[in-house]
Coordinates of C-alpha atoms and ligand atoms in Angstrom, one line a residue:
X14 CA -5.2 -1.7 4.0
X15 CA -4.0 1.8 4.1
X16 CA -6.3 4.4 5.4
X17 CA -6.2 8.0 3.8
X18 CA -5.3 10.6 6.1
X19 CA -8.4 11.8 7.1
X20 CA -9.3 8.5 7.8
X21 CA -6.9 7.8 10.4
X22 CA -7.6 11.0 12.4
X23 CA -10.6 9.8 12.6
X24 CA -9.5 6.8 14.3
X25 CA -7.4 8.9 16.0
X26 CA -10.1 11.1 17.6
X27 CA -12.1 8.1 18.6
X28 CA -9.2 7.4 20.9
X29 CA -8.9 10.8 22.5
X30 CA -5.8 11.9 19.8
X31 CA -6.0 15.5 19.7
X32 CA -6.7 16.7 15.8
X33 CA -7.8 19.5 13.9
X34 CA -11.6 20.0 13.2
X35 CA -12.1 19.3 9.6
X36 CA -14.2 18.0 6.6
X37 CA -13.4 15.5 3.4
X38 CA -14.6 17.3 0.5
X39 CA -14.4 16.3 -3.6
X40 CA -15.2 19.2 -5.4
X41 CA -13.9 23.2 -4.9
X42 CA -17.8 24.5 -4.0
X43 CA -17.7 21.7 -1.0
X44 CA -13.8 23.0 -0.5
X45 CA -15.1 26.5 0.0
X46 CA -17.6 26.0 2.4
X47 CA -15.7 23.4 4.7
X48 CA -13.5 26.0 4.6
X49 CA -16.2 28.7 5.8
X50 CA -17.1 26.2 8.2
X51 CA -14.3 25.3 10.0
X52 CA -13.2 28.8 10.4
X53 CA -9.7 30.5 8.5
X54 CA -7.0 30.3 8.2
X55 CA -7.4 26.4 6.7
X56 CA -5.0 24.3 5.4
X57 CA -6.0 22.6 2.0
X58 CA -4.8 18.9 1.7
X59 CA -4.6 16.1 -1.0
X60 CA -6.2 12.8 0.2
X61 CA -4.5 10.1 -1.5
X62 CA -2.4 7.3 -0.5
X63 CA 1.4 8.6 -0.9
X64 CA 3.6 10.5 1.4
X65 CA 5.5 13.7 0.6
X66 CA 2.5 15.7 -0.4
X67 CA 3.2 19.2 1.0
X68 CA 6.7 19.0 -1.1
X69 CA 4.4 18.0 -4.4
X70 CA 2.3 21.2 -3.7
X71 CA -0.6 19.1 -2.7
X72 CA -0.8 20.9 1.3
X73 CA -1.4 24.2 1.7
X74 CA -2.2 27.5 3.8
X75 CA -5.6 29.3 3.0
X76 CA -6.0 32.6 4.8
X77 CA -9.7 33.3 3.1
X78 CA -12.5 32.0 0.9
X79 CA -10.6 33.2 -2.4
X80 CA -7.0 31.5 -1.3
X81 CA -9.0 28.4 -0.5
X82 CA -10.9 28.1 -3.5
X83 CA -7.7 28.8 -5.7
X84 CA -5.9 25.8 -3.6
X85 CA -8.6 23.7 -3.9
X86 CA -8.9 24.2 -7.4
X87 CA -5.3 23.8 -8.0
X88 CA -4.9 20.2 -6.0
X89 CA -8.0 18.9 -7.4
X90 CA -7.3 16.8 -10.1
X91 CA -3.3 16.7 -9.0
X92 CA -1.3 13.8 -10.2
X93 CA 1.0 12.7 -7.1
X94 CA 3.2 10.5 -7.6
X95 CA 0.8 8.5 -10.1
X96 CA -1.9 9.2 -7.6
X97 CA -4.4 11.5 -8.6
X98 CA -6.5 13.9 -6.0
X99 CA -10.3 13.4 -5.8
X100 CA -10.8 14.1 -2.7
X101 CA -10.1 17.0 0.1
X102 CA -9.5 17.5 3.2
X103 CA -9.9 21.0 4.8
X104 CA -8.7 21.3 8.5
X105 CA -8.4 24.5 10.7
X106 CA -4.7 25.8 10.1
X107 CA -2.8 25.4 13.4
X108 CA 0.1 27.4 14.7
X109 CA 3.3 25.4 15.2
X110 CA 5.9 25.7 17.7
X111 CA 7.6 22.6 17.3
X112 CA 7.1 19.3 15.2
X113 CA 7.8 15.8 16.9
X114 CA 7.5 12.4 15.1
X115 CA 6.0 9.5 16.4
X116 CA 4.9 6.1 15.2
X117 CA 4.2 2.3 15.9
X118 CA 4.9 -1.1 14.5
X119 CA 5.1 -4.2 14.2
X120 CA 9.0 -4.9 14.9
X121 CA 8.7 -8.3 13.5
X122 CA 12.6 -9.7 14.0
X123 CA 11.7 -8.7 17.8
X124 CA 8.7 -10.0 18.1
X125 CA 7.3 -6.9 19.4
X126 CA 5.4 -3.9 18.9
X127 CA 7.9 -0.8 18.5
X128 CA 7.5 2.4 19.1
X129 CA 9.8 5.5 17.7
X130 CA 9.8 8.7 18.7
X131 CA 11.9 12.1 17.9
X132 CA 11.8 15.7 17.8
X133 CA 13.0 16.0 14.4
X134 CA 9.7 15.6 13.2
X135 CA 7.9 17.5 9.7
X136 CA 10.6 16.1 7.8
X137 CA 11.4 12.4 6.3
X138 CA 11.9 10.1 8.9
X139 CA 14.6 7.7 7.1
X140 CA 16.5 11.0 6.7
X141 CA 16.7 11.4 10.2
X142 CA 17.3 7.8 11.0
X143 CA 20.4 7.6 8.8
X144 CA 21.9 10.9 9.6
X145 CA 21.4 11.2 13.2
X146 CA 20.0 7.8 14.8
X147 CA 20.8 9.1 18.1
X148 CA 17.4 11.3 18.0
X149 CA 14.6 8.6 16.5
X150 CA 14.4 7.2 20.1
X151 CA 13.1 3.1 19.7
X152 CA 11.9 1.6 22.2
X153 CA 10.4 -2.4 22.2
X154 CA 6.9 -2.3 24.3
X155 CA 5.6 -5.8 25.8
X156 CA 2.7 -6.6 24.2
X157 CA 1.2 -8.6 26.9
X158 CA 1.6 -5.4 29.2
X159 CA 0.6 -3.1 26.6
X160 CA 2.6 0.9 26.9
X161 CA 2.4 2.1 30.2
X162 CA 2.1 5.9 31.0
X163 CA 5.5 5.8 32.5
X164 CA 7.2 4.3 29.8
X165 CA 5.7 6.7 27.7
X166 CA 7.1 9.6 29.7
X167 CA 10.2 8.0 29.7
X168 CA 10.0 7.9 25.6
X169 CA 9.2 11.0 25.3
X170 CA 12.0 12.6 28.3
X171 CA 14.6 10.0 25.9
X172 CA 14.1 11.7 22.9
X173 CA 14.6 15.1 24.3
X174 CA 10.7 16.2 24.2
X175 CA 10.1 20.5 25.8
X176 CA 9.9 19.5 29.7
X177 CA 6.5 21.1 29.2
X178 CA 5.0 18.8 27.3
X179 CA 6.8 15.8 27.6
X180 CA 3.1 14.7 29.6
X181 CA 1.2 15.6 26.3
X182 CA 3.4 13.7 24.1
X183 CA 2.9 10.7 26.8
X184 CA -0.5 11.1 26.7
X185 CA -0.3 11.0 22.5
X186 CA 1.9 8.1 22.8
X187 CA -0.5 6.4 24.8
X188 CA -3.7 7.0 22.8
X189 CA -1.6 6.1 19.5
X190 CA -0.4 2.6 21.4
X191 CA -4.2 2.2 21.7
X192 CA -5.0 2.9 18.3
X193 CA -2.6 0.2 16.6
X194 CA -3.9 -2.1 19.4
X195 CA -7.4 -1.5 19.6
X196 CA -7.9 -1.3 15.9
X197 CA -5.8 -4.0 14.8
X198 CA -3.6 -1.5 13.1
X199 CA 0.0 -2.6 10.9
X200 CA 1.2 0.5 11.5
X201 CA 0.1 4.1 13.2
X202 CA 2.2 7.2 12.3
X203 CA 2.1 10.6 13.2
X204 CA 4.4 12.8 11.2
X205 CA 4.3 15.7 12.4
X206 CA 3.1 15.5 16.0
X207 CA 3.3 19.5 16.9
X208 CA 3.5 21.2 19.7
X209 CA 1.0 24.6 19.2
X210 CA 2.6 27.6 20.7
X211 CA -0.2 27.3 23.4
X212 CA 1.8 23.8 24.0
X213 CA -0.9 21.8 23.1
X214 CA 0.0 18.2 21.5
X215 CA -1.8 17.0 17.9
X216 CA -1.3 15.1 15.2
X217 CA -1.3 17.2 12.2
X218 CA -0.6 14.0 9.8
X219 CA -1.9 10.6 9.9
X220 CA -0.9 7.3 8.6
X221 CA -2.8 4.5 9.4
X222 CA -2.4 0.7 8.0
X223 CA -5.3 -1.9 9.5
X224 CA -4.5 -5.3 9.1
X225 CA -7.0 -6.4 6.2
X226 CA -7.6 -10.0 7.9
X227 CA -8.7 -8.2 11.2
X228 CA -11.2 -6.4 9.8
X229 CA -14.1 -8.5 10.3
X230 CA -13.5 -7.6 14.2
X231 CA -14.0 -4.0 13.1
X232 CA -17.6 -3.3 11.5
X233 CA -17.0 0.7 11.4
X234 CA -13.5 0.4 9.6
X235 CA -15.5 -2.2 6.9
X236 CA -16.1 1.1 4.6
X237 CA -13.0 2.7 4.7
X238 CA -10.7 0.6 1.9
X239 CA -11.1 3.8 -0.3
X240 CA -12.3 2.0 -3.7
X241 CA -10.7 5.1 -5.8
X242 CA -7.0 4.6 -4.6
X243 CA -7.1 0.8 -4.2
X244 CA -5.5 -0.4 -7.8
X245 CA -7.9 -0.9 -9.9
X246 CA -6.7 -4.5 -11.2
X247 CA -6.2 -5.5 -7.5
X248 CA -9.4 -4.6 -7.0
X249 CA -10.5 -6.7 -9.9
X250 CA -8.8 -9.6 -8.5
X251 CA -10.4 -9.6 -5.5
X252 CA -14.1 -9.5 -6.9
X253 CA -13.0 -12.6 -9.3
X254 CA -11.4 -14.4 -5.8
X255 CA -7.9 -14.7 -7.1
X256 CA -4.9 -13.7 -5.0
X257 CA -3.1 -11.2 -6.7
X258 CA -0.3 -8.3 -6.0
X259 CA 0.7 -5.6 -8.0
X260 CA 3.9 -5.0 -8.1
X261 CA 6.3 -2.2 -10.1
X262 CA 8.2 -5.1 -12.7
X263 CA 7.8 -6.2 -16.4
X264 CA 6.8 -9.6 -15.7
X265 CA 3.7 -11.2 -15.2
X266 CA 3.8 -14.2 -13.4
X267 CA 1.2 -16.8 -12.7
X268 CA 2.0 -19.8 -10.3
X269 CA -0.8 -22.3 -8.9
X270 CA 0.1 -22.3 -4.9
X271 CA 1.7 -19.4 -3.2
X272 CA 4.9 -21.1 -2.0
X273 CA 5.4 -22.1 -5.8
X274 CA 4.6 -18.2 -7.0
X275 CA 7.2 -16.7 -4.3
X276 CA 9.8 -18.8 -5.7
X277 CA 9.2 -18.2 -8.8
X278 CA 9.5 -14.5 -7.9
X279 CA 12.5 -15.5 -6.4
X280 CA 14.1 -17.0 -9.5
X281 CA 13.2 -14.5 -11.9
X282 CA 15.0 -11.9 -9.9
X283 CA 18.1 -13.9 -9.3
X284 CA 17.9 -14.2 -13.5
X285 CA 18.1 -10.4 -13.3
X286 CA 14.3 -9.7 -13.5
X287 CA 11.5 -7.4 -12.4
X288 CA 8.2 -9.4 -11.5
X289 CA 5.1 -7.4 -12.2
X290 CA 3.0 -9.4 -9.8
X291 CA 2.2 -12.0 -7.7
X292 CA -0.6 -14.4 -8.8
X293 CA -1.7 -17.5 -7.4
X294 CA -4.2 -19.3 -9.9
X295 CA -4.4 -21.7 -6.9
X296 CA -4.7 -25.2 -6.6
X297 CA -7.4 -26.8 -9.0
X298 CA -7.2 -24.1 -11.3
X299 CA -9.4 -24.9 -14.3
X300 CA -9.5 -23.7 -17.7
X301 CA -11.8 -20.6 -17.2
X302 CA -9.6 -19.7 -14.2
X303 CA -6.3 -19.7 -15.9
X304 CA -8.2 -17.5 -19.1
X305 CA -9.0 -14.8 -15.9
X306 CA -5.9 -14.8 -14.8
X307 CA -4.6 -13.8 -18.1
X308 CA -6.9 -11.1 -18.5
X309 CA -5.8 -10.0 -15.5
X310 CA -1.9 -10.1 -16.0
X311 CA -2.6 -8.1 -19.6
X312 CA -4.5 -5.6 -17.9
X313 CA -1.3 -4.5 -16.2
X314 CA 0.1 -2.2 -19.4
X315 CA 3.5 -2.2 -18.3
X316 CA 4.1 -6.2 -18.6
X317 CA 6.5 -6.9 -21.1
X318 CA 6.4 -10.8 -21.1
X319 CA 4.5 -13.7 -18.8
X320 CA 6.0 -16.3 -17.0
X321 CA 3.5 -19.3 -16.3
X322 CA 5.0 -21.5 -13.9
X323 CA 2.9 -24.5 -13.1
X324 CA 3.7 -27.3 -11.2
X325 CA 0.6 -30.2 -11.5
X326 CA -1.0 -31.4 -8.2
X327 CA -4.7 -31.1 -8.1
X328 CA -4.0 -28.5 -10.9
X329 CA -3.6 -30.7 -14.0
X330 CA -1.1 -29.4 -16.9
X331 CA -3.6 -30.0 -19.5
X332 CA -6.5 -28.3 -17.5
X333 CA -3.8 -25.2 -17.3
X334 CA -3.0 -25.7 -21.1
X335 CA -6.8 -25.7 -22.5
X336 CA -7.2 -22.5 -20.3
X337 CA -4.2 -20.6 -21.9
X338 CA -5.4 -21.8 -25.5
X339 CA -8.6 -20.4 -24.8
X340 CA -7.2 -17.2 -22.9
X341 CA -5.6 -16.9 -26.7
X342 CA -8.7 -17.3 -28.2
X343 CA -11.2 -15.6 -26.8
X344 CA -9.2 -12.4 -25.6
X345 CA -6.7 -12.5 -28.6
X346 CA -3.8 -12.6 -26.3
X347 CA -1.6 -13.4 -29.7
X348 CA -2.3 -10.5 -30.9
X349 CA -0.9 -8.4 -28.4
X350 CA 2.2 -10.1 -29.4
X351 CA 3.5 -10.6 -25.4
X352 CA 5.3 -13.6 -25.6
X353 CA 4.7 -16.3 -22.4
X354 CA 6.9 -18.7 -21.3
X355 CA 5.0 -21.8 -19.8
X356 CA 6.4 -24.0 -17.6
X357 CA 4.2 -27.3 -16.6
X358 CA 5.3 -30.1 -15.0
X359 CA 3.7 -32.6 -12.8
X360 CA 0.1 -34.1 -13.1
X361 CA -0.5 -34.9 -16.8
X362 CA 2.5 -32.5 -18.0
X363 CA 3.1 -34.3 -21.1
X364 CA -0.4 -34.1 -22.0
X365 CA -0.5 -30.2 -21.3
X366 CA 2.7 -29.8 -23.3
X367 CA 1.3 -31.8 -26.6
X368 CA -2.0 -29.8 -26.5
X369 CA -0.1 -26.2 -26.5
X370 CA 2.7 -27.7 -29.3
X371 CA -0.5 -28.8 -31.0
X372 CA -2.1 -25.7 -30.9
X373 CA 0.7 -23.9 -31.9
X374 CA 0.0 -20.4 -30.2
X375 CA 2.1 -17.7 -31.4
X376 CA 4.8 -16.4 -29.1
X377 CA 4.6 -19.4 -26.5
X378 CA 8.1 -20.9 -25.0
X379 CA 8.0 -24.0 -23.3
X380 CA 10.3 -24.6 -20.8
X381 CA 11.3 -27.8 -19.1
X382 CA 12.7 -26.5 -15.7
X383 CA 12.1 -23.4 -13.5
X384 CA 15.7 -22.0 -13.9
X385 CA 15.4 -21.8 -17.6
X386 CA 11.8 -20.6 -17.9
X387 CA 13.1 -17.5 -15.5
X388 CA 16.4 -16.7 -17.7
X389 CA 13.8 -16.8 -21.2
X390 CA 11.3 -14.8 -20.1
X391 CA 13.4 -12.2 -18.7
X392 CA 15.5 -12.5 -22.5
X393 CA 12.1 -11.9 -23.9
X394 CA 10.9 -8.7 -21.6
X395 CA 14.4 -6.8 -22.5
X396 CA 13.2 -7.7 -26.2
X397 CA 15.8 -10.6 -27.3
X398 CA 14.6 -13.2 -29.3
X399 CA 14.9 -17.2 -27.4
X400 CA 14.7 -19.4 -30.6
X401 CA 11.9 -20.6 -31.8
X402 CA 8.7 -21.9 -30.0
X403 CA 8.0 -25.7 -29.9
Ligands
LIG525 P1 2.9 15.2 3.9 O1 3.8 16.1 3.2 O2 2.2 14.2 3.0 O3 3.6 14.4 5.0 O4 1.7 16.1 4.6 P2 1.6 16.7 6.1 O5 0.2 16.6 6.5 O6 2.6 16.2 7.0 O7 1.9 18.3 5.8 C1 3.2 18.7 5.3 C2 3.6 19.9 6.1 O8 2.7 21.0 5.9 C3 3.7 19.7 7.6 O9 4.9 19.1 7.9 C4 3.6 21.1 8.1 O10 4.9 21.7 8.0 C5 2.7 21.8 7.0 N1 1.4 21.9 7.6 C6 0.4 21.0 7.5 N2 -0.7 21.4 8.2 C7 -0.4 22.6 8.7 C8 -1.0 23.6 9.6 O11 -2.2 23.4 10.1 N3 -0.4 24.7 9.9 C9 0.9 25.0 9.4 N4 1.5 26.1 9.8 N5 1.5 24.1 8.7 C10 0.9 23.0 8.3
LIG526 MN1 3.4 14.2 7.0

């Protein structure tokens, strides 16, 4: 679950980061008197759930009331990357001297949290990483033991930190440890850390990704899954209980079992594919399941063609077929003319396959094996024709 920036310097703050005073706003009246408020000059910033806003125009300086209501205007309403700004958030400008990076993970190949530090902070991190590795300083922290002051120090002395505040950076390094700890956090990144000319240390960006499964541990986080950013058809899912992930492919896919949808993920991109999800009908899926799931795969606009990969168990083929005949029925999926390839085998599979060749449905493949299924329906997304249905 990522948390906007705000968001995570609120978290922050709770754990003694150092942050600007600010306020979330969503319209340019609220804008201007944050702005008032917190006392110019501001700094106007897009709250959505994508990096690299100050290059789209979406951060930016406010020296009075008219600057910030012409910003706010201006970002209001801003498309970003696909993401569009409703909401504000209007922090006291600060000074900057010098902006540091620093952030921690979950360095899963070692087993171990990891924390990463540099000095060429403000700017993209992967940049700095690929041209100059020698200054994003990684270091492995035991978890057990947790990050000690002095290996903080030592962190911060390693990547090359102004002997003046190589204690505040400790000290940040510290608090931010305790913030991916404390609030079961995936990840905790500050980008940039600055250094004030005053040589104070804050975090003037946050990003902040809690572990959705911990969450029950932490009742103040509960409201922070920001409803407008989540995807709205994700969001869907989750009311109607069925695992899905949206992903940036032309293919729907539906697979009953998780281990059977990742494969089939898998195999369509080995035939040269582009999945547009993950969805896992689940085992047992019955009719009225499999007709949701199909609404849910045609919401997605940019699927081109649907795999169905089924492979009987509790989840019986003709259960899965009387669902998609309905799902063609009822929500007119013919008429939308995307063409599904179904693959069902196991647990009354020949009794699944006679009721769809019965029913005839337009623009359905069958498809006896996974392999071939995968290499049809990614013929059929690029618009090529696969012979004629069964
Ligand atoms: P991002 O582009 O999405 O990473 O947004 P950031 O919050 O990191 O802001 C982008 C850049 O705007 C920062 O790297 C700073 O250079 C600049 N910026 C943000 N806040 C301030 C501020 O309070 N004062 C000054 N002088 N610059 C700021
Ligand atoms: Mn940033």
């Amino acid at each position: 679950m990522d948390l906007l920036e705000y968001q995570g310097k609120q978290l922050f703050a709770r754990h003694g980061l150092s942050v600007s005073e600010g306020r979330p706003v969503t319209s340019v009246q609220d804008a201007v008197s944050a702005a008032n408020e917190v006392g110019y000059p501001v700094v106007v910033k897009a709250q959505v759930l994508i990096g690299g806003r100050g290059k789209a125009g979406g951060v930016k300086l406010a020296a009075d009331e008219s600057e910030a209501r012409e910003h706010a205007g201006n970002i209001l309403g801003m498309d970003i990357g696909g993401h569009v700004v409703r909401k504000l958030w209007i922090e006291h400008a600060s000074d900057i001297a010098s902006e540091y990076y620093a952030s921690i993970l979950l360095d899963r190949s070692a087993k171990q949290p990891l924390v990463m530090f540099s000095v060429e902070g403000g700017v993209d991190i992967e940049e700095v990483a690929e041209r100059t590795p020698e200054k994003l300083i990684r270091h492995h922290v035991d978890a057990l033991a947790g990050l000690s002051r002095e290996e903080a120090v030592q962190i911060a002395t390693d990547g090359g930190a102004d002997a003046d505040v190589i204690g505040g950076v400790a000290d940040a390094l510290v608090a931010l440890y305790e913030v991916w700890m404390q609030e079961d956090a995936t990840l905790a990144e500050i980008n940039p850390l600055i250094v004030t000319p005053e040589r104070k240390v804050r975090a003037l960006d946050a990003k902040v990704s809690l572990d959705g499964n911990a969450l029950f541990r932490h009742p103040d986080s509960q409201g922070l899954s920001d409803s407008e950013n989540e995807d709205p058809i994700e969001r869907r899912a989750k009311e109607e209980g069925v695992q899905y992930v949206k992903l940036d492919g032309d293919i729907g896919i539906l697979g009953n079992g998780a281990g059977l949808v990742m494969s089939t993920l898998d195999v369509v991109a080995q035939a040269g594919g582009s999945p547009a999800n993950f969805l896992d009908a689940g085992g047992g899926s019955d009719a009225e399941k499999i007709k949701q799931a199909v609404d849910l795969l045609l919401a997605n606009d940019a699927v081109k063609a649907v795999l169905f990969n089924i492979f009987g168990g509790i989840t019986r083929c003709d259960e899965v077929a009387r669902g998609l005949i309905a799902a063609f029925e009822e929500i007119g999926v013919g008429g939308k003319s995307i063409p599904f390839v179904v693959r069902l085998d196991g647990t009354n599979d020949v009794e699944g396959r006679r009721l769809l060749q019965e029913a005839s449905l337009p623009n359905v493949h069958p498809a006896k094996t996974m392999n071939e299924a995968a290499e049809m329906v990614v013929a059929l997304a690029a618009g090529k024709s696969v012979g004629t249905p069964a």
